[in-house]
Amino acid sequence: MKRIQLEKAKTAKTKGTGTAPVKLDKQQVKALIDKIKDRKGPELELLQMERESKQAKLRRKLGRQLRTEFAGAAFDARKIDKVLAGNQAELSAVLKKEAAAAAKKAAPIIKRQQAGIANTRAALEHIRYQPHLTTTIPISTPFLIYATPVGMLSDTHTEPFNNFAKFFYTSDRNTAYDSVVVKFFFAWQNNSDFLAVINCSTSLIANGLLIDTAEPGWLFPGSAWIEAWARLTVYMGTTTINYQGSQQKQMGQVYTEAGYSEFGAPGSINSVDLVGSFDLSASNIAVDPGRIVVFEVACSADWWIDFGGSITLDFNSNVAARQLLCPSLQVELLTAPQGGFNPVAGGFGNAVLG
């Protein structure tokens, strides 16, 4: 008797879950992704990089000025002191100006963070104290694989649970900050007439290589630094959720500094393999009825070169089978499904694209 009741209970839970395919307009999804695909982030880190960029520019200027004072057999210490004092004054002025500019730029960034936190609060208030069953919605192919700078990608492939990108980038340009990024865009729509609360999770599986070189120099030797991050960002209309600690992980970094030399001694080179799986997730996201959610899964590399050097990001070598793989993205629906769910690409045949 208990067995019969249990089977009926299982049937009741399964019946009417509303998982029928629902058409979704590709152009609508494309328009949403076009608005966000070239965004840089995280924005607060960019403010710091801007400040460091100005400082590095002054450091290179100082190097050029000091070298002129050492050009002859003799040099004037007072002139050198004057150059150093002038550089210090310029640096102080730049830092003061940048602090004011950063404060002005930070206000809208913090406002967007607060909007993300408000979304989390709404989700938690909607489901608090309520028992619920989680409905897993796998999205097995991305809607788009995209990279900046454009042209960096050498190959991309989309197939359920086998989505990868191959890319290569190198630079020897002196700069205090620059970045490159490869992004996998997934999407899902809440096709119900009710507020939905979701979690999302994914993994980036990396087989890449970072390389730094630095050239020796007299007074100011060359240096280079590159750092790679895995990041998950959730977009819903004007709301961006990227503040949760589980949404970013460092993949690796390498720093190289050359020695001091006047006579062209060999430079320095360092490298690090980026090999492993980097799990990312975001939780308690409130999704309004009819809303399309765009999930950006990104591998970004931030770097700088000062006084001669180079950086290389290699996810392209066929010999080492280098590539960046994002097998899928999972949406966990924490509220009862109403009216069906719709992963925009892939998802065990539950999506029908219009």
Coordinates of C-alpha atoms in Angstrom, one line a residue:
M1 CA 0.0 0.0 0.0
K2 CA 2.8 2.4 0.9
R3 CA 4.5 1.5 -2.4
I4 CA 1.4 2.4 -4.4
Q5 CA 1.1 5.7 -2.6
L6 CA 4.7 6.5 -3.2
E7 CA 4.4 5.8 -6.9
K8 CA 1.3 8.1 -7.0
A9 CA 3.3 10.8 -5.2
K10 CA 6.1 10.6 -7.7
T11 CA 3.6 10.8 -10.6
A12 CA 2.0 13.9 -9.0
K13 CA 5.4 15.6 -8.8
T14 CA 6.3 14.8 -12.4
K15 CA 2.9 15.6 -14.0
G16 CA 2.4 19.1 -15.3
T17 CA 5.9 20.4 -14.7
G18 CA 5.6 22.4 -17.9
T19 CA 8.8 21.5 -19.8
A20 CA 7.4 21.7 -23.3
P21 CA 9.7 23.4 -25.9
V22 CA 9.0 27.1 -26.3
K23 CA 10.2 29.2 -29.3
L24 CA 12.5 32.1 -28.6
D25 CA 13.5 34.8 -31.0
K26 CA 17.2 34.5 -31.9
Q27 CA 17.3 38.2 -32.9
Q28 CA 16.1 39.2 -29.5
V29 CA 18.9 37.2 -27.8
K30 CA 21.5 38.6 -30.3
A31 CA 20.4 42.1 -29.6
L32 CA 20.9 41.6 -25.8
I33 CA 24.3 40.1 -26.2
D34 CA 25.4 42.8 -28.7
K35 CA 24.8 45.4 -25.9
I36 CA 27.2 43.6 -23.4
K37 CA 29.7 41.6 -25.4
D38 CA 32.4 44.4 -25.5
R39 CA 32.0 45.4 -21.8
K40 CA 35.2 45.4 -19.8
G41 CA 35.3 44.2 -16.2
P42 CA 35.5 44.1 -13.3
E43 CA 35.0 47.9 -13.4
L44 CA 36.6 48.7 -10.0
E45 CA 39.8 47.0 -11.0
L46 CA 39.9 49.0 -14.2
L47 CA 40.0 52.2 -12.2
Q48 CA 43.1 51.0 -10.4
M49 CA 44.7 50.0 -13.7
E50 CA 44.1 53.5 -15.1
R51 CA 45.9 55.0 -12.1
E52 CA 48.8 52.6 -12.5
S53 CA 48.9 53.5 -16.2
K54 CA 49.6 57.2 -15.4
Q55 CA 52.2 56.3 -12.9
A56 CA 54.0 54.0 -15.4
K57 CA 53.9 56.8 -18.0
L58 CA 55.7 59.1 -15.6
R59 CA 58.2 56.4 -14.8
R60 CA 59.2 56.0 -18.5
K61 CA 59.4 59.8 -18.8
L62 CA 61.8 59.8 -15.8
G63 CA 63.9 57.2 -17.4
R64 CA 64.3 59.2 -20.6
Q65 CA 65.2 62.3 -18.6
L66 CA 67.8 60.6 -16.4
R67 CA 69.5 58.9 -19.3
T68 CA 70.3 62.3 -20.8
E69 CA 72.1 63.3 -17.6
F70 CA 74.3 60.3 -17.8
A71 CA 75.1 60.7 -21.4
G72 CA 78.6 62.2 -20.9
A73 CA 81.6 61.2 -18.9
A74 CA 80.6 63.5 -16.1
F75 CA 77.2 64.4 -14.7
D76 CA 75.7 67.0 -12.5
A77 CA 74.1 65.6 -9.3
R78 CA 72.0 68.7 -8.8
K79 CA 70.4 68.4 -12.3
I80 CA 69.5 64.8 -11.4
D81 CA 68.0 65.8 -8.1
K82 CA 66.0 68.5 -10.0
V83 CA 64.7 65.9 -12.4
L84 CA 63.7 63.5 -9.5
A85 CA 62.0 66.3 -7.6
G86 CA 60.0 67.3 -10.8
N87 CA 59.0 63.7 -11.3
Q88 CA 57.8 63.4 -7.7
A89 CA 55.7 66.6 -8.0
E90 CA 54.1 65.3 -11.3
L91 CA 53.4 62.0 -9.6
S92 CA 51.7 63.6 -6.6
A93 CA 49.6 65.8 -8.9
V94 CA 48.5 62.8 -11.1
L95 CA 47.6 60.7 -8.0
K96 CA 45.5 63.6 -6.6
K97 CA 43.7 64.1 -9.9
E98 CA 43.1 60.3 -10.4
A99 CA 41.7 59.9 -6.9
A100 CA 39.0 62.5 -7.7
A101 CA 38.3 61.0 -11.1
A102 CA 38.1 57.5 -9.6
A103 CA 35.6 58.6 -6.9
K104 CA 33.4 60.1 -9.7
K105 CA 33.6 56.9 -11.8
A106 CA 33.0 54.6 -8.8
A107 CA 29.6 56.0 -8.0
P108 CA 27.7 54.4 -10.9
I109 CA 29.7 51.1 -10.5
I110 CA 28.7 50.8 -6.9
K111 CA 25.1 51.6 -7.8
R112 CA 25.1 48.7 -10.2
Q113 CA 26.5 46.4 -7.5
Q114 CA 23.8 47.5 -5.2
A115 CA 21.2 46.7 -7.8
G116 CA 22.7 43.2 -8.0
I117 CA 22.5 42.8 -4.2
A118 CA 18.9 44.1 -4.3
N119 CA 18.1 41.3 -6.8
T120 CA 19.6 38.7 -4.5
R121 CA 17.5 40.1 -1.6
A122 CA 14.3 39.8 -3.7
A123 CA 15.1 36.2 -4.6
L124 CA 15.8 35.2 -1.0
E125 CA 12.6 36.9 0.3
H126 CA 10.6 35.1 -2.4
I127 CA 11.8 31.6 -1.4
R128 CA 12.5 32.0 2.3
Y129 CA 11.0 29.4 4.7
Q130 CA 9.5 27.6 1.7
P131 CA 10.5 23.9 1.0
H132 CA 11.3 23.5 -2.6
L133 CA 12.6 21.0 -5.1
T134 CA 15.4 22.1 -7.5
T135 CA 14.8 21.6 -11.2
T136 CA 18.1 21.3 -13.2
I137 CA 18.1 22.9 -16.6
P138 CA 21.3 22.1 -18.5
I139 CA 22.3 24.4 -21.4
S140 CA 24.7 22.4 -23.4
T141 CA 25.8 24.8 -26.1
P142 CA 26.5 28.6 -26.0
F143 CA 24.6 31.1 -28.2
L144 CA 27.9 32.8 -29.1
I145 CA 31.7 32.6 -28.6
Y146 CA 33.3 36.0 -28.8
A147 CA 36.7 37.5 -28.2
T148 CA 38.4 40.9 -28.0
P149 CA 40.5 42.0 -29.7
V150 CA 38.6 40.8 -32.8
G151 CA 40.7 38.4 -34.8
M152 CA 42.3 36.7 -31.8
L153 CA 40.3 33.5 -32.2
S154 CA 41.8 30.9 -34.5
D155 CA 39.0 28.3 -34.1
T156 CA 35.7 27.8 -32.2
H157 CA 33.4 24.8 -31.9
T158 CA 29.9 24.4 -30.5
E159 CA 28.5 20.9 -29.8
P160 CA 26.5 19.7 -26.8
F161 CA 29.1 19.5 -23.9
N162 CA 32.0 20.0 -26.3
N163 CA 32.3 23.8 -26.7
F164 CA 35.8 25.2 -27.1
A165 CA 37.8 28.1 -28.4
K166 CA 41.4 28.3 -29.7
F167 CA 43.2 31.6 -29.6
F168 CA 46.7 33.2 -29.5
Y169 CA 47.7 36.7 -28.5
T170 CA 51.1 38.3 -28.1
S171 CA 52.3 41.9 -27.6
D172 CA 55.6 43.8 -27.0
R173 CA 54.0 47.2 -26.6
N174 CA 54.9 49.2 -23.5
T175 CA 51.7 49.8 -21.6
A176 CA 50.7 50.0 -18.0
Y177 CA 47.5 48.1 -18.6
D178 CA 45.7 46.2 -21.4
S179 CA 43.5 43.1 -21.5
V180 CA 42.2 40.4 -23.8
V181 CA 39.1 38.2 -23.2
V182 CA 37.3 35.2 -24.7
K183 CA 33.6 34.9 -23.8
F184 CA 31.0 32.1 -24.0
F185 CA 27.5 33.5 -23.9
F186 CA 24.6 31.3 -22.7
A187 CA 21.0 32.4 -22.3
W188 CA 17.8 31.3 -20.7
Q189 CA 14.3 32.7 -20.5
N190 CA 11.7 32.6 -17.7
N191 CA 8.6 31.7 -19.8
S192 CA 6.3 31.6 -16.8
D193 CA 3.9 34.2 -15.5
F194 CA 5.6 34.2 -12.1
L195 CA 8.9 35.4 -10.6
A196 CA 11.5 32.6 -10.9
V197 CA 14.5 32.2 -8.6
I198 CA 17.6 30.4 -10.0
N199 CA 21.1 29.4 -9.4
C200 CA 23.7 28.9 -12.2
S201 CA 27.0 27.1 -12.4
T202 CA 29.6 26.3 -15.0
S203 CA 33.2 25.3 -15.5
L204 CA 36.1 26.6 -17.7
I205 CA 38.5 23.8 -18.5
A206 CA 41.9 25.4 -19.5
N207 CA 44.9 24.0 -21.3
G208 CA 46.9 27.2 -22.0
L209 CA 50.2 28.9 -21.5
L210 CA 51.3 32.3 -20.3
I211 CA 54.8 33.7 -21.2
D212 CA 56.6 36.9 -20.1
T213 CA 59.8 38.3 -21.4
A214 CA 61.7 41.3 -20.1
E215 CA 64.7 43.2 -21.6
P216 CA 67.6 44.4 -19.5
G217 CA 68.2 48.1 -19.1
W218 CA 70.5 50.6 -17.5
L219 CA 68.9 52.3 -14.5
F220 CA 65.4 51.0 -15.6
P221 CA 65.3 47.3 -16.7
G222 CA 62.3 46.0 -18.5
S223 CA 59.5 44.1 -16.8
A224 CA 56.2 42.4 -17.8
W225 CA 53.2 40.8 -16.0
I226 CA 50.2 38.9 -17.1
E227 CA 47.4 37.4 -15.1
A228 CA 44.4 35.2 -16.2
W229 CA 41.0 35.0 -14.6
A230 CA 37.9 32.9 -15.1
R231 CA 34.7 34.9 -14.6
L232 CA 30.9 34.4 -14.6
T233 CA 28.7 37.5 -15.1
V234 CA 24.9 37.4 -15.1
Y235 CA 22.9 40.1 -17.1
M236 CA 19.2 40.8 -16.9
G237 CA 18.1 44.0 -18.5
T238 CA 19.9 46.8 -16.7
T239 CA 20.8 44.5 -13.7
T240 CA 24.3 43.0 -13.6
I241 CA 25.3 40.4 -11.0
N242 CA 29.0 40.0 -10.6
Y243 CA 29.7 40.7 -7.0
Q244 CA 29.5 37.2 -5.6
G245 CA 32.9 35.6 -4.6
S246 CA 32.1 32.4 -6.5
Q247 CA 31.9 34.3 -9.8
Q248 CA 35.6 34.7 -10.4
K249 CA 38.7 32.6 -9.9
Q250 CA 42.4 33.3 -10.7
M251 CA 43.7 30.9 -13.3
G252 CA 47.4 31.9 -13.0
Q253 CA 49.9 34.7 -13.3
V254 CA 53.5 35.3 -14.3
Y255 CA 55.9 38.2 -13.6
T256 CA 59.3 38.8 -15.2
E257 CA 61.9 41.5 -14.5
A258 CA 65.2 41.8 -16.3
G259 CA 68.5 42.8 -14.7
Y260 CA 70.4 46.0 -14.8
S261 CA 72.8 46.2 -17.8
E262 CA 74.3 48.8 -20.0
F263 CA 75.8 46.4 -22.5
G264 CA 72.9 44.4 -23.9
A265 CA 73.0 41.3 -21.6
P266 CA 70.4 38.7 -22.3
G267 CA 66.9 39.3 -21.0
S268 CA 64.7 37.2 -18.8
I269 CA 61.8 34.9 -19.6
N270 CA 59.2 33.1 -17.4
S271 CA 56.1 31.0 -18.2
V272 CA 53.3 29.2 -16.4
D273 CA 50.9 26.5 -17.7
L274 CA 47.2 27.2 -17.3
V275 CA 45.9 23.7 -16.9
G276 CA 42.8 22.7 -14.8
S277 CA 39.1 23.2 -14.3
F278 CA 37.8 26.4 -12.8
D279 CA 34.3 26.2 -11.3
L280 CA 32.1 29.3 -11.3
S281 CA 28.6 29.9 -9.9
A282 CA 26.1 32.5 -8.8
S283 CA 23.1 31.9 -6.5
N284 CA 19.7 33.3 -5.7
I285 CA 18.9 35.3 -8.8
A286 CA 15.4 36.7 -9.2
V287 CA 14.1 36.6 -12.8
D288 CA 11.0 38.5 -13.7
P289 CA 8.3 36.8 -15.9
G290 CA 9.3 36.7 -19.5
R291 CA 12.8 37.9 -18.8
I292 CA 15.8 36.6 -20.8
V293 CA 18.9 36.0 -18.7
V294 CA 22.3 36.2 -20.4
F295 CA 25.2 34.4 -18.8
E296 CA 28.8 35.4 -19.8
V297 CA 31.5 32.9 -19.0
A298 CA 34.8 34.5 -19.7
C299 CA 38.6 33.9 -19.6
S300 CA 40.3 37.3 -19.4
A301 CA 44.0 38.1 -19.3
D302 CA 45.2 41.5 -17.9
W303 CA 48.8 42.5 -18.6
W304 CA 51.4 45.3 -18.7
I305 CA 54.8 45.8 -20.1
D306 CA 57.3 48.4 -18.9
F307 CA 60.6 49.5 -20.5
G308 CA 60.8 46.5 -22.9
G309 CA 59.4 43.0 -22.8
S310 CA 56.6 40.9 -24.2
I311 CA 53.6 38.8 -23.1
T312 CA 52.1 35.8 -24.8
L313 CA 48.8 34.0 -24.2
D314 CA 48.7 30.6 -26.0
F315 CA 45.5 28.5 -26.2
N316 CA 46.2 27.5 -29.8
S317 CA 49.1 25.0 -30.0
N318 CA 48.0 21.8 -31.7
V319 CA 51.0 19.9 -30.4
A320 CA 50.0 20.5 -26.8
A321 CA 46.3 20.3 -27.6
R322 CA 45.8 23.8 -26.1
Q323 CA 42.3 25.1 -26.0
L324 CA 39.7 26.6 -23.7
L325 CA 36.6 24.4 -23.1
C326 CA 33.2 25.4 -21.6
P327 CA 31.2 22.2 -21.7
S328 CA 27.8 23.7 -20.5
L329 CA 26.0 26.0 -18.1
Q330 CA 23.5 24.6 -15.6
V331 CA 20.5 26.6 -14.4
E332 CA 18.9 25.4 -11.2
L333 CA 15.3 26.5 -10.9
L334 CA 14.4 26.9 -7.2
T335 CA 10.8 27.8 -7.8
A336 CA 8.1 25.6 -9.3
P337 CA 8.3 25.6 -13.1
Q338 CA 5.3 27.2 -14.7
G339 CA 4.7 27.4 -18.5
G340 CA 8.0 25.7 -19.5
F341 CA 11.6 26.5 -19.5
N342 CA 13.7 27.5 -22.4
P343 CA 17.5 27.2 -22.6
V344 CA 18.3 29.3 -25.7
A345 CA 20.9 26.8 -27.1
G346 CA 21.3 23.1 -26.4
G347 CA 19.7 21.7 -23.4
F348 CA 18.7 18.1 -24.4
G349 CA 16.4 19.3 -27.1
N350 CA 14.2 21.4 -24.8
A351 CA 14.9 24.6 -26.8
V352 CA 13.3 25.5 -30.2
L353 CA 14.9 28.6 -31.7
G354 CA 12.7 30.8 -33.8

